[in-house]
Coordinates of C-alpha atoms and ligand atoms in Angstrom, one line a residue:
X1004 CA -16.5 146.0 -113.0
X1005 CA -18.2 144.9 -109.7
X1006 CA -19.8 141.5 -109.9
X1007 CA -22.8 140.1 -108.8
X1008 CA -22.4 138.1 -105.3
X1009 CA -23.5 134.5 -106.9
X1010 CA -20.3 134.6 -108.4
X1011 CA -18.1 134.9 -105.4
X1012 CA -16.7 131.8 -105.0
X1013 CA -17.4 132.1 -101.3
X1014 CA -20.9 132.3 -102.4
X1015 CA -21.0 128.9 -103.7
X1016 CA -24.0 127.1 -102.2
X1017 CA -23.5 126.8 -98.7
X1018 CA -26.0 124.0 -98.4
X1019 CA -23.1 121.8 -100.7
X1020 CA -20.4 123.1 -98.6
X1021 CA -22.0 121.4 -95.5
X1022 CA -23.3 118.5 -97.2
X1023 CA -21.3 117.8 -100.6
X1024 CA -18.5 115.4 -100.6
X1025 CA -16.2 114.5 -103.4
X1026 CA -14.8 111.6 -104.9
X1027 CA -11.1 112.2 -106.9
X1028 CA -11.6 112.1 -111.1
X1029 CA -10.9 108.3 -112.0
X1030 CA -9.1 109.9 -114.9
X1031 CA -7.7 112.5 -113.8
X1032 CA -6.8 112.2 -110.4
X1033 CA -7.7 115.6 -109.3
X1034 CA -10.6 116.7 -106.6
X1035 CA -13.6 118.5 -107.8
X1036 CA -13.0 121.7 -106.3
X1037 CA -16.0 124.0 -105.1
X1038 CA -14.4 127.6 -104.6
X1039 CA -10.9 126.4 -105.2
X1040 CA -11.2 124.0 -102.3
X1041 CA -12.1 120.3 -102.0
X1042 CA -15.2 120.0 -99.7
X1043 CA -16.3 117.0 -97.8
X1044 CA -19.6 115.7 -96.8
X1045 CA -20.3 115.1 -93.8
X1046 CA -23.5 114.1 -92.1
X1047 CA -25.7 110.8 -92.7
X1048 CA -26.3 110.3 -96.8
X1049 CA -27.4 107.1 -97.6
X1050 CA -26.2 105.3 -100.6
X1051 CA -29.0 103.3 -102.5
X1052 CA -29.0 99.9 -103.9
X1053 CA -30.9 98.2 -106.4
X1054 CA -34.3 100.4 -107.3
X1055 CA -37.6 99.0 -108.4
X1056 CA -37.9 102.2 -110.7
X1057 CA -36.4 104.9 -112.8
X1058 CA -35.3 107.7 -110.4
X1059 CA -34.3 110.1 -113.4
X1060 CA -38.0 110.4 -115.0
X1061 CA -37.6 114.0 -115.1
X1062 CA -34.4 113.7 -116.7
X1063 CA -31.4 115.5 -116.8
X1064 CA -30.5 119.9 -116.9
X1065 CA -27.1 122.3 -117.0
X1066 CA -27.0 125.6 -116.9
X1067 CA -25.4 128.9 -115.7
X1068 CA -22.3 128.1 -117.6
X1069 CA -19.1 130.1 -117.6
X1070 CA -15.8 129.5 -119.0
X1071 CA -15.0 127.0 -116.1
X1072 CA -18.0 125.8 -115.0
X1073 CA -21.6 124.4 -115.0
X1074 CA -24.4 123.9 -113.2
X1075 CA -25.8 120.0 -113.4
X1076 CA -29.5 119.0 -112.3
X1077 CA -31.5 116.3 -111.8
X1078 CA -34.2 115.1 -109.3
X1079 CA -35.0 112.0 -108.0
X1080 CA -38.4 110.4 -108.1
X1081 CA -40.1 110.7 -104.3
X1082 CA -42.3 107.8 -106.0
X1083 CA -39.2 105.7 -106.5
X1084 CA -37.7 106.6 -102.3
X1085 CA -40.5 105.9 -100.7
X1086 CA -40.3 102.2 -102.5
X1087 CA -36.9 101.7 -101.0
X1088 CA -37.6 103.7 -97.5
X1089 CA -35.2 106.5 -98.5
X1090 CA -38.0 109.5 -98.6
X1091 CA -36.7 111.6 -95.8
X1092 CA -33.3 110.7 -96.1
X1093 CA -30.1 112.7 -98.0
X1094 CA -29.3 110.3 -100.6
X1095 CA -26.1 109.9 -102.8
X1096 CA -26.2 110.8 -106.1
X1097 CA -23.0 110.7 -108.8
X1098 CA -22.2 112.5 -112.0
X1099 CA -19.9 111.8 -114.4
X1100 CA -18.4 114.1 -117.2
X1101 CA -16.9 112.7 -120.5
X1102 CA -16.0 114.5 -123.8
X1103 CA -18.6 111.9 -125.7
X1104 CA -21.7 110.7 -125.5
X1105 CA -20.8 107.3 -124.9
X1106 CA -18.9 107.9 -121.7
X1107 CA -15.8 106.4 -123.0
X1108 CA -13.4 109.1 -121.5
X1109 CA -15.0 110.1 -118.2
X1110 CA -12.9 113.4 -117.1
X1111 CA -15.0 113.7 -114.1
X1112 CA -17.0 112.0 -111.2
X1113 CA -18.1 113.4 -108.4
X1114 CA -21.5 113.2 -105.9
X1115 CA -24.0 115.4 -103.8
X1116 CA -26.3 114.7 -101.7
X1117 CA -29.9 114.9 -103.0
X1118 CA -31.5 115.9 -99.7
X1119 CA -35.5 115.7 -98.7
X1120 CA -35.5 119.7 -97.5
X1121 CA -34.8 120.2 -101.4
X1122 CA -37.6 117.8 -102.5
X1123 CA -33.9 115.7 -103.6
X1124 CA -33.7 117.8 -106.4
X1125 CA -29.8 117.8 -107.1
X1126 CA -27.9 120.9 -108.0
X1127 CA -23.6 119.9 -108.6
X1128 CA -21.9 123.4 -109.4
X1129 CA -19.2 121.5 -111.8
X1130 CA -15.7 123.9 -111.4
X1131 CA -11.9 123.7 -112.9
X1132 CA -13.9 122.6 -117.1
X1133 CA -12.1 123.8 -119.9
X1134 CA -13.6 127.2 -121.6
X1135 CA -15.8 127.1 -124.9
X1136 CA -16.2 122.9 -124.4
X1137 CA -18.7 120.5 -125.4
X1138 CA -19.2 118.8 -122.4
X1139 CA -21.7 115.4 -121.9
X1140 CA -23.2 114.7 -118.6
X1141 CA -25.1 111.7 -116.8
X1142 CA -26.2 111.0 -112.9
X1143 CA -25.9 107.5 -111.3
X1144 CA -28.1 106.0 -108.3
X1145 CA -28.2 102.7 -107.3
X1146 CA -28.4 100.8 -110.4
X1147 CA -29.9 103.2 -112.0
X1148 CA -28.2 106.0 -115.1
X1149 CA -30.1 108.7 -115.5
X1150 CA -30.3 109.7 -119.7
X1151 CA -27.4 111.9 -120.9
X1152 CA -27.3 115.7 -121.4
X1153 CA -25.1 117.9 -123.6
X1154 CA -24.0 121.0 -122.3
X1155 CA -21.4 123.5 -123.1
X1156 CA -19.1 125.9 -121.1
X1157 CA -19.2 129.6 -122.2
X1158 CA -15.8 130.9 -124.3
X1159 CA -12.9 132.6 -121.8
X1160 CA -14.4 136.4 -121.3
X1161 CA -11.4 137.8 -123.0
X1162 CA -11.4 135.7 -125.9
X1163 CA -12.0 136.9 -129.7
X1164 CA -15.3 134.1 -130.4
X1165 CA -16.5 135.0 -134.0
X1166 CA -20.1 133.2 -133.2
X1167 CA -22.2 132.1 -131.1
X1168 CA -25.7 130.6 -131.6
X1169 CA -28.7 130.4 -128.9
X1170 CA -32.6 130.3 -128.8
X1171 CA -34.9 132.2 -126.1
X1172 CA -38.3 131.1 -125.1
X1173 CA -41.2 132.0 -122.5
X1174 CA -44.6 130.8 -121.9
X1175 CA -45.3 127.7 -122.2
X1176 CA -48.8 126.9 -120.3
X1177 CA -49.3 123.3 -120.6
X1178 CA -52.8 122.6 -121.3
X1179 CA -52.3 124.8 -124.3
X1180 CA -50.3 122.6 -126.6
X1181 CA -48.1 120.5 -126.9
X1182 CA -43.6 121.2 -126.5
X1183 CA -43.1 120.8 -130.4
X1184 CA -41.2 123.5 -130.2
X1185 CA -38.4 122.2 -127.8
X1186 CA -38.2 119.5 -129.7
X1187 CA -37.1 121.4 -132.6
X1188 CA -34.7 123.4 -130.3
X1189 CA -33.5 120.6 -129.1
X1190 CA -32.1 119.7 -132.5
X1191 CA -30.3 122.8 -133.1
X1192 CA -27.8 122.2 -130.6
X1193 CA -27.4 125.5 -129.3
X1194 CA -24.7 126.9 -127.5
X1195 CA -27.6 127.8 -124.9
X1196 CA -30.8 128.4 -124.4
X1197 CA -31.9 131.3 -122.9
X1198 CA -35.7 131.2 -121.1
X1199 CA -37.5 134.1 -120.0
X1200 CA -40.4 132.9 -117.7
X1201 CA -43.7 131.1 -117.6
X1202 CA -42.3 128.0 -117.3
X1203 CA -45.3 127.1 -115.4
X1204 CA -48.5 128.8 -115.0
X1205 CA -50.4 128.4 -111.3
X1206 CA -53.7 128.0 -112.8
X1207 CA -55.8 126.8 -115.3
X1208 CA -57.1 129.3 -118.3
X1209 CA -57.6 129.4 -121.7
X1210 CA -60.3 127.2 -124.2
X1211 CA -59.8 123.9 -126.0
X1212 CA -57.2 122.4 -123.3
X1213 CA -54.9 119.3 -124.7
X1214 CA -54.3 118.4 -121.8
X1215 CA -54.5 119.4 -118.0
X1216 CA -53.2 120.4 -114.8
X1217 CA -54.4 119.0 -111.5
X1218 CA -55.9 120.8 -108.6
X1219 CA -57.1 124.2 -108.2
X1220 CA -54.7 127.4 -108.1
X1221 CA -51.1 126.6 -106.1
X1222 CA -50.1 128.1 -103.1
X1223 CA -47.9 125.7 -101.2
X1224 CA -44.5 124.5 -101.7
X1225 CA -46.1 121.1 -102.4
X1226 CA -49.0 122.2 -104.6
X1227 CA -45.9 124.2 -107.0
X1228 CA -43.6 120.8 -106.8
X1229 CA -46.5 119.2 -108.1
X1230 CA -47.0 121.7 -111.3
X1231 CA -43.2 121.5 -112.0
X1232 CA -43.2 117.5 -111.9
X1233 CA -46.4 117.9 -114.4
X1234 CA -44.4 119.9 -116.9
X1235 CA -40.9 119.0 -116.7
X1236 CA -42.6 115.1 -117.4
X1237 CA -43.0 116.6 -121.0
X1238 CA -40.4 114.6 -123.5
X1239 CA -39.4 117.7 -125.6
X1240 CA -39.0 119.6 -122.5
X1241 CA -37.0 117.0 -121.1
X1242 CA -35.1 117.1 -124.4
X1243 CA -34.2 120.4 -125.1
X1244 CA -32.8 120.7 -121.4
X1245 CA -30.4 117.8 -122.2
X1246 CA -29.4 119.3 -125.8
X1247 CA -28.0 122.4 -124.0
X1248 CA -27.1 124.8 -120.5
X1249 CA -29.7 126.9 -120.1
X1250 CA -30.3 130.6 -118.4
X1251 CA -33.0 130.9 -116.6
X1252 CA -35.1 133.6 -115.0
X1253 CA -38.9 134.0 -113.7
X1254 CA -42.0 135.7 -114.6
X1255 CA -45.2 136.2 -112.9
X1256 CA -46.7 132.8 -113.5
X1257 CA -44.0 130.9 -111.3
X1258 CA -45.7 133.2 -108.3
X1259 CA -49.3 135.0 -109.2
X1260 CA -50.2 136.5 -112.2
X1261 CA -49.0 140.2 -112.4
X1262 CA -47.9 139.9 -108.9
X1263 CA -45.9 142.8 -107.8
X1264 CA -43.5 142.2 -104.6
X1265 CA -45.7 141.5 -102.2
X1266 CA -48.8 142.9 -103.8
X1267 CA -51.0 139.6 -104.8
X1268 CA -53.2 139.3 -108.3
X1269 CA -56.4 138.6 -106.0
X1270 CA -57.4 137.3 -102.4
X1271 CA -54.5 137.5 -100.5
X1272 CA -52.6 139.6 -98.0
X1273 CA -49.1 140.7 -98.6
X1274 CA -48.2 137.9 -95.8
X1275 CA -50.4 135.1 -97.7
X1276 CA -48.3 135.9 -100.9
X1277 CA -44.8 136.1 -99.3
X1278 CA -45.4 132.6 -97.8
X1279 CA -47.0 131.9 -101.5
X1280 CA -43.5 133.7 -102.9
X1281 CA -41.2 131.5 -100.8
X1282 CA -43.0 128.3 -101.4
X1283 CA -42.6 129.4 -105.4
X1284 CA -39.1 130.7 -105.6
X1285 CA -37.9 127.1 -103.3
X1286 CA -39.5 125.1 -105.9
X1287 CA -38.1 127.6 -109.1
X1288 CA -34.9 126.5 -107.3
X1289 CA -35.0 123.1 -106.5
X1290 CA -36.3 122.4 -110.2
X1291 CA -34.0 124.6 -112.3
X1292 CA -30.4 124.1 -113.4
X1293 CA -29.8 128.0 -111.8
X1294 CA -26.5 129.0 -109.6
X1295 CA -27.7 130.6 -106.3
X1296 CA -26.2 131.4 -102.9
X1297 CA -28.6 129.1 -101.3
X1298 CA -32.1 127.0 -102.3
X1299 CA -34.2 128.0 -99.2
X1300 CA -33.8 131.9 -98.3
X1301 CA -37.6 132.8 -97.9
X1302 CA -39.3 135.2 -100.0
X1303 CA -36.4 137.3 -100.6
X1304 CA -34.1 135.2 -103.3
X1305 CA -32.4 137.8 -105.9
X1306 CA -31.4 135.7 -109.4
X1307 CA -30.3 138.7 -111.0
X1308 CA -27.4 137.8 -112.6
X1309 CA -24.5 138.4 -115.4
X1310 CA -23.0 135.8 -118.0
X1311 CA -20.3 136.4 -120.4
X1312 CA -19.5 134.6 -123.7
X1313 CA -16.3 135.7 -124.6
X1314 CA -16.0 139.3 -126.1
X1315 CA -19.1 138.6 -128.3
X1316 CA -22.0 138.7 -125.9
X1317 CA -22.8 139.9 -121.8
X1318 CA -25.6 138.9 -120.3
X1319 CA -27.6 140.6 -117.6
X1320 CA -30.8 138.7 -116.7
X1321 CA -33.2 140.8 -114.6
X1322 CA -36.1 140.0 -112.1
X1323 CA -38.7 142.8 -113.2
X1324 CA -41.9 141.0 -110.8
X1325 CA -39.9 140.6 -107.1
X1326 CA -39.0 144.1 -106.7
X1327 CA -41.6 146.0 -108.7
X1328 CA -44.0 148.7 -107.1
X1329 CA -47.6 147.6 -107.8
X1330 CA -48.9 148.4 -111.2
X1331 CA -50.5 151.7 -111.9
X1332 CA -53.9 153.1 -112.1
X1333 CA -55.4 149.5 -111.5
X1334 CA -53.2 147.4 -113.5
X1335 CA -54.7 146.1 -117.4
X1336 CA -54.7 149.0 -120.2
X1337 CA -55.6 152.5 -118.8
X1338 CA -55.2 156.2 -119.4
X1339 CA -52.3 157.8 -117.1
X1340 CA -52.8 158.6 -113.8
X1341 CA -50.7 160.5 -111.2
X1342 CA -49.9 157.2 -110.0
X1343 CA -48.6 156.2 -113.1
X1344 CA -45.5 159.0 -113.3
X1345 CA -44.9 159.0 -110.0
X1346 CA -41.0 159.1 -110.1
X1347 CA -40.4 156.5 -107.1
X1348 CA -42.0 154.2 -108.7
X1349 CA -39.9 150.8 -109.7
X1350 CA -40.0 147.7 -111.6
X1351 CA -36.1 147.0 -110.8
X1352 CA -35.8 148.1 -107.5
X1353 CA -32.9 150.0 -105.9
X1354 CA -30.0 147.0 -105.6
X1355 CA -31.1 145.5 -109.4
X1356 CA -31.0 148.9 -110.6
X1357 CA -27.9 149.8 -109.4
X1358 CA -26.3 146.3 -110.2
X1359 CA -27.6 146.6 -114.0
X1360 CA -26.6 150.9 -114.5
X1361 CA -22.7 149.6 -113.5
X1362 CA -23.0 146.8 -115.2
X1363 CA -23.6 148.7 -118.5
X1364 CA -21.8 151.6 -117.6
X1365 CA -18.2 149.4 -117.7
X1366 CA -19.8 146.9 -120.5
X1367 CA -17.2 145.8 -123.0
X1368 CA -18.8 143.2 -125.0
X1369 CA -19.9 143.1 -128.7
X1370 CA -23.6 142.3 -127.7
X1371 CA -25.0 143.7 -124.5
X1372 CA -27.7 142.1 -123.3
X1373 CA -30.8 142.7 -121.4
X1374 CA -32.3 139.0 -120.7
X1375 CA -36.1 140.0 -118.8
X1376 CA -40.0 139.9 -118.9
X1377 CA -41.5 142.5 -120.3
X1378 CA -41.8 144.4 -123.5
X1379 CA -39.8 147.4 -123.6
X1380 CA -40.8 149.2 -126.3
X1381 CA -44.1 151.1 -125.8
X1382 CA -47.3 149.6 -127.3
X1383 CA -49.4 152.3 -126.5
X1384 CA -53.3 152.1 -128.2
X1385 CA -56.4 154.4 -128.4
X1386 CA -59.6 153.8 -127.4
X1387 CA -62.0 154.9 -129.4
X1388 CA -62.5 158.0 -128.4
X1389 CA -58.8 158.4 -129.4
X1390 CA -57.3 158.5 -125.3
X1391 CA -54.3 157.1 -125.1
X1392 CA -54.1 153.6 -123.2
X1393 CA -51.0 152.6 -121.6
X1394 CA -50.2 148.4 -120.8
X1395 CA -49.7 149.0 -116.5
X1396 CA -47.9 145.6 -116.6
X1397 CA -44.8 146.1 -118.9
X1398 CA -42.3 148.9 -118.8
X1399 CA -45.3 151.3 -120.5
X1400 CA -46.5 151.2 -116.9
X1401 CA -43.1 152.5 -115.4
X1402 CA -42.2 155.5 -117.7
X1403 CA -40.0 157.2 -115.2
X1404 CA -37.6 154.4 -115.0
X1405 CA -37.5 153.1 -118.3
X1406 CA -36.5 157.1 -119.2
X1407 CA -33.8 156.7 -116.7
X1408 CA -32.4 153.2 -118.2
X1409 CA -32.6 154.6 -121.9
X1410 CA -30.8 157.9 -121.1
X1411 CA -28.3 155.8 -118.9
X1412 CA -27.9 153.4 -122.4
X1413 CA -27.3 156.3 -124.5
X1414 CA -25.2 159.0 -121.8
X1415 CA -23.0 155.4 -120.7
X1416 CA -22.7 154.5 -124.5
X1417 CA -23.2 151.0 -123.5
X1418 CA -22.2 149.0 -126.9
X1419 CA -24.8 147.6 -128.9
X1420 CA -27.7 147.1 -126.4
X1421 CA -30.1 144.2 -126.7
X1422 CA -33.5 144.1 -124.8
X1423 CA -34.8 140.0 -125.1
X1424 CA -38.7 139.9 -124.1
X1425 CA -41.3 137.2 -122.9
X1426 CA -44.5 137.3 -121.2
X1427 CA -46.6 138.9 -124.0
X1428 CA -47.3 135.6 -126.2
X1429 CA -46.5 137.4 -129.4
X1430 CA -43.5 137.8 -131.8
X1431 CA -42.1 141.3 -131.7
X1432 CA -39.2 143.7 -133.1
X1433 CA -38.5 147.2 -132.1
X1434 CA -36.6 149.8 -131.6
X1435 CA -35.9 151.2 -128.8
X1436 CA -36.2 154.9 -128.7
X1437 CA -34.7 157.6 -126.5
X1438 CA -38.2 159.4 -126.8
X1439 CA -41.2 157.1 -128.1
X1440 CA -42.7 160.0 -129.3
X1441 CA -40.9 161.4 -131.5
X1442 CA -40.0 159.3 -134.3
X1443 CA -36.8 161.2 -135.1
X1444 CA -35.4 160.8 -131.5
X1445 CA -31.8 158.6 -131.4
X1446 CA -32.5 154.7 -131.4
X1447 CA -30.5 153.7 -128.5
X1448 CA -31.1 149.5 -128.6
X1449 CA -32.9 147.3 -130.1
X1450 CA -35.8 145.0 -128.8
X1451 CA -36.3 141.1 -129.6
X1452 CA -39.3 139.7 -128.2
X1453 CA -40.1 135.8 -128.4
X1454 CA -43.7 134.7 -128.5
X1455 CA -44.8 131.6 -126.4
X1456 CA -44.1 128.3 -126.3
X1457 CA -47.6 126.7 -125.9
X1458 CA -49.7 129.9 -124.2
X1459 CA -52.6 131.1 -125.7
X1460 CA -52.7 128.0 -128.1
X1461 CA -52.7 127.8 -132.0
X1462 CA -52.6 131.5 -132.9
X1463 CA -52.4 133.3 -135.6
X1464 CA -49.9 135.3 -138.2
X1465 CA -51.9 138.6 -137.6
X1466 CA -54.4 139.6 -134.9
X1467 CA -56.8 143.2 -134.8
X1468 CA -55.3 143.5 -131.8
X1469 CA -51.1 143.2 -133.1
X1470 CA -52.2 145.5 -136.2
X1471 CA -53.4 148.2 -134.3
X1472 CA -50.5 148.0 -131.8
X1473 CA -48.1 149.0 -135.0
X1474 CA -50.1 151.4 -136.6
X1475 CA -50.0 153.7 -133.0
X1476 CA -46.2 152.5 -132.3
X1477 CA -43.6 153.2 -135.6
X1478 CA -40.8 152.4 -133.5
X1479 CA -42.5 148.5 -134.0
X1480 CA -41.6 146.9 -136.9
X1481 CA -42.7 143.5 -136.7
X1482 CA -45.9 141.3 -135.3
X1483 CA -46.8 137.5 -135.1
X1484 CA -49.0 135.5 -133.0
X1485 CA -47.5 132.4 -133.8
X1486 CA -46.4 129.6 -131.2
X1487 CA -42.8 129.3 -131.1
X1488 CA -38.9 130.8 -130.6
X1489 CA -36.3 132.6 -131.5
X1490 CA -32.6 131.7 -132.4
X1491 CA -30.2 134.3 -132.7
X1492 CA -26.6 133.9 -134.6
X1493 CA -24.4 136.7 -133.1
X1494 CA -20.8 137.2 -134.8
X1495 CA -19.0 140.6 -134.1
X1496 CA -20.4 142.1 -137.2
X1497 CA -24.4 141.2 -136.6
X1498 CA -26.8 139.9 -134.2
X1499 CA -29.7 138.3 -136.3
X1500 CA -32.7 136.7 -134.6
X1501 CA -35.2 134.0 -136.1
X1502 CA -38.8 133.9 -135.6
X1503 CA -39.1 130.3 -135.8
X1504 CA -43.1 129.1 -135.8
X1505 CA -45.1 126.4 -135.6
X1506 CA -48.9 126.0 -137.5
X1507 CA -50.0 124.7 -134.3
X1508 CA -49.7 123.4 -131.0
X1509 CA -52.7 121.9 -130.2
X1510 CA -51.3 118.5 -131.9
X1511 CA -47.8 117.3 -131.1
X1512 CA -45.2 116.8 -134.3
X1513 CA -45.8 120.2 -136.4
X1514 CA -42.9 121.5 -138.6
X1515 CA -40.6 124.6 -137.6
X1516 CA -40.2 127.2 -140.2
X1517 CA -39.2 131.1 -140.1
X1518 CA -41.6 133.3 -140.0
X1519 CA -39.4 136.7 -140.4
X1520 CA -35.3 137.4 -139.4
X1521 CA -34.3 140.7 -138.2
X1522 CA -31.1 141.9 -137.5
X1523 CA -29.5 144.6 -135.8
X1524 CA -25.7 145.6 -137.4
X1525 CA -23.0 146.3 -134.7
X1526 CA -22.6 150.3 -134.2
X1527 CA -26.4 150.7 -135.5
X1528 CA -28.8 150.1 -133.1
X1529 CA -32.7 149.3 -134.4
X1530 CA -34.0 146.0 -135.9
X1531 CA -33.9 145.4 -140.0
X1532 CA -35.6 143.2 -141.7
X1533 CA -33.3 140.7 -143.3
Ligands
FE1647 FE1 -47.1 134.0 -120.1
CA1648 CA1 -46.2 136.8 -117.8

């Protein structure tokens, strides 16, 4: 089985080669190694004294986690620097790692430099941990502790886990509602959260705002900084990412909406957006817990990428926005075109493609997942003269390819295939189908898609819109346009996944209750309801 690049150890981040040094485990005695091999700073980093301010106000991330290691993140304030004269400087920041909350054991210490080129954001890639481990995590500079995360390593890829719990998420425009959400994630203590995009949204839209962004649209790497610091500020945000590691990938939002490569939503030429692309994907870097080759590589940065969690669960989280051919026929819903089944068409892209058709072809885990955007399953409508209207942005737009990757599901035999979905603000279960229009064709997968976080605000149990949707698609067996997650408990047996909702959003502090559970038994693919 080939792996992905980012997981070559001579991969790991160049930019803490150069600049990372390492102080020995007081406990332990033994050097954090990056690649096998303690690495030394060198190069001016300035060590900080007393601070008139908490550096840590956006608190504390991990993610990326495999059986020996972690990603840890935190940022430090540029308010808080400038006060001391450090702005522009690399600046020392420390971790420690203990087995308990209160630090009492710490197995690890180590530091990075937090440097101004990467808005001292501060990414430590934590090697040599012990497989299928609670871990707790905290950042020091100056005087000043940052607030303590949880995190967890993933289970040795060969070992026989029985479960494994986790919640996926999307969507979560800010002036919508508020994070209640998170803060009920946050309390299930999840082996990981998984979350699919829109973690910020480059304009405002939407009625009866709770709360707002500042500025016009972004475009520069300042202007997206700026939205980040807005939402990560949130307290359940900041909560859930210290209750677990998280996966992350990107949707349109964190560029242009419906962007496509280097095709912009409005107004721009393809140069104006791949300045606009680089400026977003640095700051998606700097601000997520996420294990990449570099921070700053333009506006080419793949983060397609697999995770494994023992022999229960792979995870292959796909990019569908960076490589993807323009959207069809004028984007929105529309009959099909000649554009539209034009078999060079992509959402992948050649390299993704490739990556993810070996990936599945030599899969050899329980659950095989597909961690992405958009909805798989086709949610074709009629007008009302009874055409037939086809979504342009989600895989209904790219029928060629999304017939290649079912027929490569079903001819590879991939085990148990599992499609996760954002971006469409709605709860959603479905089969997936080796032809969507014949009912009778083999179900090759099944398809789990989360609603939003805050986006679109309130909602609603049923909507004209989600009714109609299931009455022209059979292979869809379930609707809500709630606000909230899903959890999914996967043992080797069944995956089962909670639509967890909230009444509301537009007030902080609602209760969590589930909506509807489906699950899909191992060896059968399709959703049932529980
Ligand atoms: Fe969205
Ligand atoms: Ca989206």
């Amino acid at each position: 089985m080939s792996l992905f690049p980012v997981y070559r150890p001579d991969h790991v981040t160049s930019l803490q080669t150069r600049r990372c040094f390492l102080k020995f485990g007081a406990m332990l005695g033994s050097a954090l190694a990056l690649g096998g091999m303690p690495v030394l700073l060198h190069g001016a980093t300035r060590r900080l004294g007393d601070l008139p301010a908490d550096p840590f106000n956006l608190g504390v991330a991990s993610g990326d986690p495999t059986p020996d290691s972690v990603v840890l993140w935190t940022r430090l304030a540029n308010e808080v620097l400038t006060e001391v004269g450090a702005a522009s400087d690399a600046v020392e920041v420390e971790f420690e790692i203990s087995d308990s909350s209160s630090f009492r054991n710490i197995l690890r210490r180590g530091a990075i430099a937090a440097v101004p080129e990467l808005g001292h954001c501060a990414h430590a890639d934590v090697r040599g941990l012990a497989a299928d481990t609670e871990y707790f995590y905290r950042w020091h500079v100056g005087n000043a502790t940052s607030p303590v995360g949880r995190t967890k390593t993933a289970p040795a890829g060969s070992s026989d886990n029985q479960k494994f719990r986790f919640a996926f998420a999307s969507c979560q425009q800010y002036e919508h509602g508020f994070y209640t959400a998170y803060q009920h994630m946050a309390e299930e203590e999840m082996d990981l959260i998984v979350h699919l995009g829109d973690y910020i949204y480059e304009r405002s839209w939407g009625q009866n705002l709770v709360r707002h962004h500042e500025g016009k649209e972004i475009v520069t790497l300042a202007d997206y900084r700026n939205r980040y610091i807005t939402y990560k500020s949130d307290p359940d945000l900041k909560t859930a990412h210290a209750s677990a590691p998280w996966i992350v990938t990107w949707d349109d939002h964190e560029v242009d909406n419906n962007y496509a490569s280097e095709v912009p939503e409005d107004d721009q030429t393809p140069e104006q957006l791949l300045l606009r692309r680089a400026a977003a994907y640095q700051a998606y870097y700097e601000f997520m817990p996420i294990r990449l080759p570099v921070g700053r590589q333009g506006p080419a940065m793949p983060i397609h990428r697999r995770l494994r969690f023992g022999r229960l669960m792979e995870i292959n989280v796909l990019d569908t926005r960076q490589y993807r051919s323009d959207q069809a026929c004028g984007d929105g819903r529309k009959p099909s075109c000649a554009e539209h089944l034009d078999s060079n068409r992509t959402l992948l892209g050649d390299a993704q493609k490739n990556w993810l058709y070996d990936s599945l072809a030599n899969a050899d885990a329980t659950w095989n997942v597909l961690a992405q955007q958009i909805m798989m399953a086709s949610l074709r409508s009629l007008d009302n003269e009874g055409n037939e209207l086809w979504p342009m942005d989600i895989w209904d737009g790219y029928p060629f390819e999304r017939q290649q990757l079912l027929d490569h599901l079903e001819t590879t035999a991939t085990p148990n295939p599992i499609v996760l979905t954002g971006d469409i603000h709605s709860n959603w279960a479905a089969d997936l189908k080796l032809d969507f229009d014949n009912e009778a064709s083999t179900t090759v997968g099944s398809e789990f898609v989360c609603t939003s976080i805050t986006s679109g605000g309130d909602g609603q149990d049923m909507t004209d819109y989600g009714q109609a949707l299931l009455d022209n698609n059979p292979h869809v067996k379930f609707y809500n346009a709630q606000r909230g997650y899903v959890a999914c408990t996967l043992t080797p047996e069944q995956w089962r996944s909670d639509y967890k909702v909230l009444p509301r959003v537009t007030e902080a502090g609602a209760p969590i209750s589930i909506r509807a559970s489906y699950i899909t038994e191992a060896g059968r693919p399709g959703v049932q309801e529980a």
